[in-house]
Coordinates of C-alpha atoms and ligand atoms in Angstrom, one line a residue:
M1 CA 0.0 0.0 0.0
A2 CA 1.3 3.5 -0.9
V3 CA -0.1 6.9 0.2
Y4 CA 0.6 9.9 -1.9
K5 CA 0.1 13.7 -1.8
D6 CA 2.1 14.2 -5.0
P7 CA -0.2 13.6 -8.0
V8 CA 2.7 12.7 -10.3
E9 CA 4.0 10.0 -8.0
A10 CA 0.5 8.7 -7.5
A11 CA -0.3 8.7 -11.2
K12 CA 3.0 6.8 -12.0
H13 CA 2.1 4.1 -9.5
A14 CA -1.6 3.9 -10.7
W15 CA -0.4 3.8 -14.3
R16 CA 1.7 0.7 -13.5
L17 CA -1.3 -1.0 -12.0
L18 CA -3.4 0.0 -15.1
E19 CA -0.8 -1.5 -17.4
E20 CA -0.7 -4.7 -15.4
S21 CA -4.5 -5.0 -15.2
G22 CA -6.8 -7.1 -17.4
Y23 CA -10.1 -5.4 -16.5
A24 CA -9.9 -2.0 -14.9
I25 CA -13.1 -0.1 -14.0
L26 CA -13.9 3.3 -12.4
F27 CA -16.2 3.9 -9.5
T28 CA -17.1 7.6 -9.0
G29 CA -19.0 9.9 -6.6
S30 CA -19.9 13.5 -6.4
G31 CA -16.3 14.6 -5.6
I32 CA -15.3 14.1 -9.2
S33 CA -17.8 16.8 -10.2
A34 CA -16.9 19.2 -7.3
E35 CA -14.4 21.0 -9.5
A36 CA -17.2 21.6 -12.0
S37 CA -18.9 23.5 -9.2
I38 CA -21.5 20.9 -8.5
P39 CA -21.7 20.5 -4.7
T40 CA -21.0 17.2 -3.0
F41 CA -23.4 15.8 -0.4
R42 CA -21.3 15.4 2.7
G43 CA -18.3 17.4 4.1
K44 CA -17.8 21.1 4.6
D45 CA -19.6 22.4 1.5
G46 CA -21.9 19.4 1.1
L47 CA -25.6 19.7 0.3
W48 CA -26.5 17.8 3.5
N49 CA -24.9 20.5 5.6
R50 CA -27.4 23.0 4.3
Y51 CA -30.4 20.7 3.6
R52 CA -32.0 17.8 5.4
P53 CA -32.0 14.6 3.3
E54 CA -35.2 13.4 4.9
E55 CA -37.0 16.6 3.8
L56 CA -35.8 16.4 0.2
A57 CA -34.4 13.1 -0.9
T58 CA -37.0 10.5 0.3
P59 CA -40.2 9.3 -1.2
E60 CA -42.0 10.5 2.0
A61 CA -40.7 14.0 1.5
F62 CA -41.9 14.0 -2.0
A63 CA -45.3 12.8 -1.0
R64 CA -45.5 15.5 1.6
D65 CA -44.4 18.4 -0.5
P66 CA -43.7 17.7 -4.2
L67 CA -43.3 21.4 -5.0
K68 CA -40.6 22.0 -2.4
V69 CA -38.7 18.9 -3.6
W70 CA -39.0 19.9 -7.3
R71 CA -37.8 23.5 -6.5
W72 CA -34.7 22.0 -5.0
Y73 CA -34.1 19.8 -8.0
A74 CA -34.7 22.6 -10.4
W75 CA -31.9 24.5 -8.7
R76 CA -29.6 21.5 -9.0
I77 CA -30.6 21.0 -12.6
S78 CA -29.6 24.5 -13.3
L79 CA -26.1 23.8 -11.7
V80 CA -25.7 20.7 -13.8
L81 CA -26.8 22.2 -17.1
G82 CA -24.4 25.2 -16.5
A83 CA -21.5 22.9 -15.7
E84 CA -18.8 21.4 -18.0
P85 CA -17.1 18.1 -17.6
T86 CA -13.7 18.4 -15.8
V87 CA -10.3 17.1 -16.9
S88 CA -11.0 14.1 -14.7
H89 CA -14.2 13.2 -16.7
K90 CA -12.3 13.8 -20.0
V91 CA -9.3 11.7 -19.2
I92 CA -11.5 8.9 -18.0
A93 CA -13.4 9.0 -21.4
L94 CA -10.1 8.8 -23.3
L95 CA -8.9 5.9 -21.2
E96 CA -12.0 4.0 -22.1
K97 CA -11.6 4.9 -25.8
K98 CA -8.0 3.4 -25.6
G99 CA -9.4 0.2 -24.0
I100 CA -7.5 0.9 -20.7
I101 CA -10.6 1.0 -18.6
K102 CA -13.7 -0.9 -19.4
S103 CA -16.6 0.9 -17.7
V104 CA -17.5 3.7 -15.3
I105 CA -19.9 2.9 -12.5
T106 CA -21.1 6.2 -11.1
Q107 CA -23.3 7.2 -8.2
N108 CA -23.6 10.6 -9.8
V109 CA -26.8 11.9 -11.4
D110 CA -25.2 14.8 -13.4
G111 CA -24.5 13.0 -16.7
L112 CA -21.0 14.6 -16.9
H113 CA -19.3 11.3 -17.7
Q114 CA -21.4 10.8 -20.8
R115 CA -21.0 14.4 -21.8
A116 CA -17.2 14.0 -21.6
G117 CA -17.5 11.0 -24.0
S118 CA -17.6 7.9 -21.7
V119 CA -19.8 5.3 -23.4
N120 CA -20.0 2.3 -20.9
V121 CA -21.5 4.3 -18.0
I122 CA -23.7 2.7 -15.3
E123 CA -25.7 5.1 -13.3
L124 CA -26.6 3.6 -10.0
H125 CA -28.6 6.5 -8.6
G126 CA -30.4 7.6 -11.8
S127 CA -30.3 11.0 -13.5
I128 CA -31.3 14.4 -12.5
L129 CA -31.8 15.2 -16.2
R130 CA -34.7 12.8 -16.4
A131 CA -38.3 12.9 -15.1
R132 CA -40.5 9.9 -14.4
C133 CA -44.3 9.7 -14.1
T134 CA -45.4 8.5 -10.7
K135 CA -48.5 6.8 -12.4
C136 CA -47.6 5.4 -15.8
G137 CA -43.8 5.3 -15.4
Y138 CA -43.1 7.2 -18.6
K139 CA -39.7 8.8 -18.6
W140 CA -38.3 11.8 -20.5
E141 CA -35.2 13.9 -20.7
I142 CA -34.9 17.3 -19.0
T143 CA -33.0 19.6 -21.4
R144 CA -33.6 23.0 -19.8
V145 CA -34.3 24.3 -16.3
P146 CA -38.0 24.0 -15.6
S147 CA -39.5 27.4 -14.7
D148 CA -41.2 27.8 -11.3
D149 CA -44.8 27.8 -12.8
E150 CA -44.1 24.4 -14.5
L151 CA -43.4 22.8 -11.1
P152 CA -44.1 20.2 -10.0
L153 CA -43.6 18.7 -13.5
R154 CA -46.5 16.6 -14.8
C155 CA -46.5 13.6 -17.2
P156 CA -46.9 14.6 -20.9
K157 CA -48.7 11.3 -21.5
C158 CA -51.2 11.0 -18.7
G159 CA -51.0 14.3 -16.7
A160 CA -50.1 12.7 -13.4
L161 CA -47.5 14.0 -11.1
A162 CA -43.9 13.4 -12.2
R163 CA -40.7 13.0 -10.1
P164 CA -37.0 13.3 -10.7
D165 CA -35.7 9.9 -12.0
V166 CA -33.2 9.5 -9.2
V167 CA -32.9 7.0 -6.3
W168 CA -33.9 8.4 -2.9
F169 CA -33.1 7.0 0.5
G170 CA -35.1 3.8 1.2
E171 CA -35.6 3.1 -2.5
P172 CA -34.0 0.2 -4.4
L173 CA -31.4 0.8 -7.0
P174 CA -32.5 0.4 -10.7
V175 CA -32.4 -3.4 -11.1
E176 CA -30.7 -3.6 -14.4
A177 CA -28.0 -1.0 -13.5
Y178 CA -27.3 -2.8 -10.3
Q179 CA -27.0 -6.2 -11.9
R180 CA -24.6 -4.8 -14.6
A181 CA -22.6 -3.1 -11.8
L182 CA -22.3 -6.4 -9.9
K183 CA -21.0 -8.0 -13.0
E184 CA -18.4 -5.3 -13.6
F185 CA -17.2 -5.4 -10.0
S186 CA -17.0 -9.2 -10.0
R187 CA -15.0 -9.2 -13.2
A188 CA -12.6 -6.3 -12.4
D189 CA -9.0 -6.8 -11.3
L190 CA -8.5 -3.1 -10.7
V191 CA -11.0 -0.5 -9.4
L192 CA -10.2 3.2 -9.4
I193 CA -12.4 4.9 -6.7
V194 CA -12.8 8.6 -7.3
G195 CA -14.5 11.3 -5.2
T196 CA -16.8 9.3 -3.0
S197 CA -17.1 9.0 0.8
G198 CA -18.4 5.4 0.2
V199 CA -20.9 5.6 3.0
V200 CA -24.1 5.1 0.9
E201 CA -25.2 1.5 0.5
P202 CA -25.4 -0.7 -1.4
A203 CA -23.2 1.2 -3.9
G204 CA -20.4 1.9 -1.3
S205 CA -19.8 -1.9 -0.7
L206 CA -19.2 -2.6 -4.4
P207 CA -15.4 -1.9 -4.3
L208 CA -15.2 -4.1 -1.1
Y209 CA -16.9 -6.9 -3.1
A210 CA -14.3 -6.5 -5.9
K211 CA -11.5 -6.6 -3.3
S212 CA -12.9 -9.7 -1.8
R213 CA -12.6 -11.3 -5.2
G214 CA -8.9 -10.3 -5.5
A215 CA -9.2 -6.9 -7.2
R216 CA -6.7 -4.1 -6.4
L217 CA -8.1 -0.7 -5.4
V218 CA -6.9 2.8 -6.1
N219 CA -8.4 5.6 -4.1
V220 CA -8.5 9.3 -5.2
N221 CA -10.0 11.7 -2.7
L222 CA -9.4 15.0 -1.0
E223 CA -9.4 13.2 2.4
A224 CA -9.6 9.8 4.1
N225 CA -12.7 7.8 3.4
R226 CA -14.2 4.4 3.8
Y227 CA -11.5 2.8 1.6
S228 CA -8.5 4.3 3.3
G229 CA -6.1 1.7 4.4
I230 CA -7.2 -1.1 2.1
C231 CA -6.0 0.3 -1.3
E232 CA -2.9 -0.4 -3.2
V233 CA -2.6 3.3 -4.1
E234 CA -4.1 6.2 -2.1
F235 CA -3.9 9.8 -3.4
Y236 CA -5.1 12.6 -1.3
G237 CA -5.7 15.7 -3.4
P238 CA -8.1 17.0 -6.1
S239 CA -9.0 14.5 -8.7
T240 CA -8.1 16.8 -11.6
S241 CA -4.5 17.0 -10.5
F242 CA -4.4 13.2 -10.4
F243 CA -6.0 12.7 -13.9
R244 CA -3.8 15.4 -15.5
A245 CA -0.8 13.5 -14.3
L246 CA -2.3 10.2 -15.3
A247 CA -2.9 11.5 -18.8
R248 CA 0.8 12.4 -19.1
E249 CA 1.8 8.9 -18.0
A250 CA -0.7 7.3 -20.5
G251 CA 0.5 9.6 -23.3
I252 CA -3.0 11.0 -23.7
H253 CA -3.4 14.4 -25.3
G254 CA -7.0 15.4 -25.0
Ligands
BJW301 C1 -13.2 15.1 -3.7 C2 -13.1 16.3 -4.3 C3 -12.2 16.5 -5.3 C4 -14.6 16.4 -2.8 N1 -11.4 15.5 -5.7 N2 -12.4 14.1 -4.1 C5 -26.7 -0.4 5.3 C6 -26.2 0.2 6.4 C7 -26.7 1.5 6.7 C8 -27.7 2.1 5.9 C9 -28.2 1.5 4.8 C10 -27.7 0.2 4.5 N3 -28.3 -0.2 3.4 C11 -29.1 0.8 3.0 C12 -29.1 1.8 3.9 C13 -29.9 3.0 3.8 C14 -29.3 4.0 2.8 C15 -27.9 4.4 3.2 O1 -26.9 4.0 2.6 N4 -27.7 5.2 4.2 C16 -26.4 5.6 4.6 C17 -26.2 7.1 4.4 C18 -26.2 5.3 6.1 N5 -29.4 3.5 1.4 C19 -30.5 3.6 0.7 O2 -31.5 4.0 1.2 C20 -30.4 3.1 -0.7 N6 -31.5 2.2 -1.0 C21 -31.6 1.0 -0.4 O3 -30.7 0.5 0.3 O4 -32.7 0.4 -0.7 C22 -33.0 -0.9 -0.1 C23 -34.3 -1.4 -0.6 C24 -34.3 -2.7 -1.2 C25 -35.5 -3.1 -1.7 C26 -36.7 -2.3 -1.6 C27 -36.7 -1.1 -1.0 C28 -35.4 -0.6 -0.5 C29 -30.5 4.2 -1.7 C30 -29.5 5.2 -1.6 C31 -29.8 6.4 -2.6 C32 -28.8 7.5 -2.4 N7 -29.3 8.7 -3.0 C33 -28.5 9.9 -3.1 C34 -29.3 11.0 -3.7 C35 -29.4 10.8 -5.2 C36 -30.4 11.8 -5.8 C37 -29.9 13.2 -5.8 O5 -28.8 13.5 -6.2 O6 -30.6 14.0 -5.3 O7 -27.3 9.6 -3.9 S1 -27.8 10.4 -1.5 C38 -26.2 10.9 -2.1 O8 -25.2 10.1 -1.6 C39 -26.3 10.6 -3.6 C40 -24.9 10.1 -3.9 O9 -24.8 9.4 -5.1 C41 -24.6 9.3 -2.7 C42 -23.1 9.1 -2.4 O10 -22.5 10.2 -2.1 P1 -21.0 10.6 -2.7 O11 -21.1 10.7 -4.1 O12 -20.1 9.6 -2.1 O13 -20.8 12.0 -2.1 P2 -20.2 12.5 -0.7 O14 -20.5 13.9 -0.5 O15 -20.6 11.5 0.4 O16 -18.6 12.3 -0.8 C43 -17.9 13.1 -1.7 C44 -16.4 12.8 -1.6 O17 -15.7 13.5 -2.6 C45 -15.8 13.1 -0.2 O18 -15.1 12.0 0.2 C46 -14.8 14.2 -0.6 O19 -13.7 14.2 0.3 C47 -14.5 14.0 -2.0 N8 -14.1 15.1 -2.8 N9 -14.0 17.2 -3.7 C48 -11.5 14.3 -5.1 N10 -12.0 17.7 -6.0
ZN302 ZN1 -47.9 9.3 -16.9

């Protein structure tokens, strides 16, 4: 196990592991989008410091006050639509293109991996840029920030109340995405974990599952998290500094 503060040293070590790997995957959380000015959930500037999850990100909260929940999501949609993928997202997409990593399993709902060009992306917690009818299940893309008088959104097919197509606390993960993720983590021999605290289940346990099957782990985070102490490489610093250095090692010029 090696712990780094220097992104160049960390990237050199991680690149060696990538070259040795047969099936490397990425597991990402909100920290990878923090440098795109999209707030994380926990920590100093996290959303849960300013808002109470049980008032905004549970089915009970939505049943109680759909307008309040939709207003909060409309604000977050505006942040996502105004954001650009970071160097981290872009380098990850190029690594996939080169066949060096096979898939990205993300807890994020912001779609930035896909916008950066990643193709094999598994979204475990849904997408903030999609709405879903609470009655007929119809889903559609959200391409602009809904105005306040459009809220709460209604289904264009049946007129019933719609909700953000994300996974709230107490809800099961989308079955197909979770099954695909399990397959990826059981196949992987290297998992790069980027920008997640790892505290939310069942997603947070996936890297541990891979490790129990012999995979090596790389952890990229600003600070210690659930995976600290069990990874082959741990880098503590902003993910863009790591991926910039990794791109150099990989000879990638975006
Ligand atoms: C940087 C950085 C930079 C910053 N560079 N790094 C077992 C034990 C205990 C509880 C449970 C359990 N099993 C289930 C539960 C309950 C619950 C849960 O996990 N609770 C825990 C919090 C205790 N889980 C659930 O309810 C899940 N459902 C479920 O289990 O259903 C069971 C069921 C089965 C069958 C029928 C019915 C039910 C669902 C969880 C859904 C999570 N949803 C959210 C909201 C999504 C929608 C939205 O966006 O509004 O998902 S919560 C939020 O947390 C979001 C995230 O995807 C998720 C993970 O957070 P993430 O990404 O890790 O962010 P942070 O903020 O925690 O961390 C950011 C990290 O980045 C930090 O470490 C920073 O240091 C770092 N960082 N800048 C590098 N520049
Ligand atoms: Zn409908």
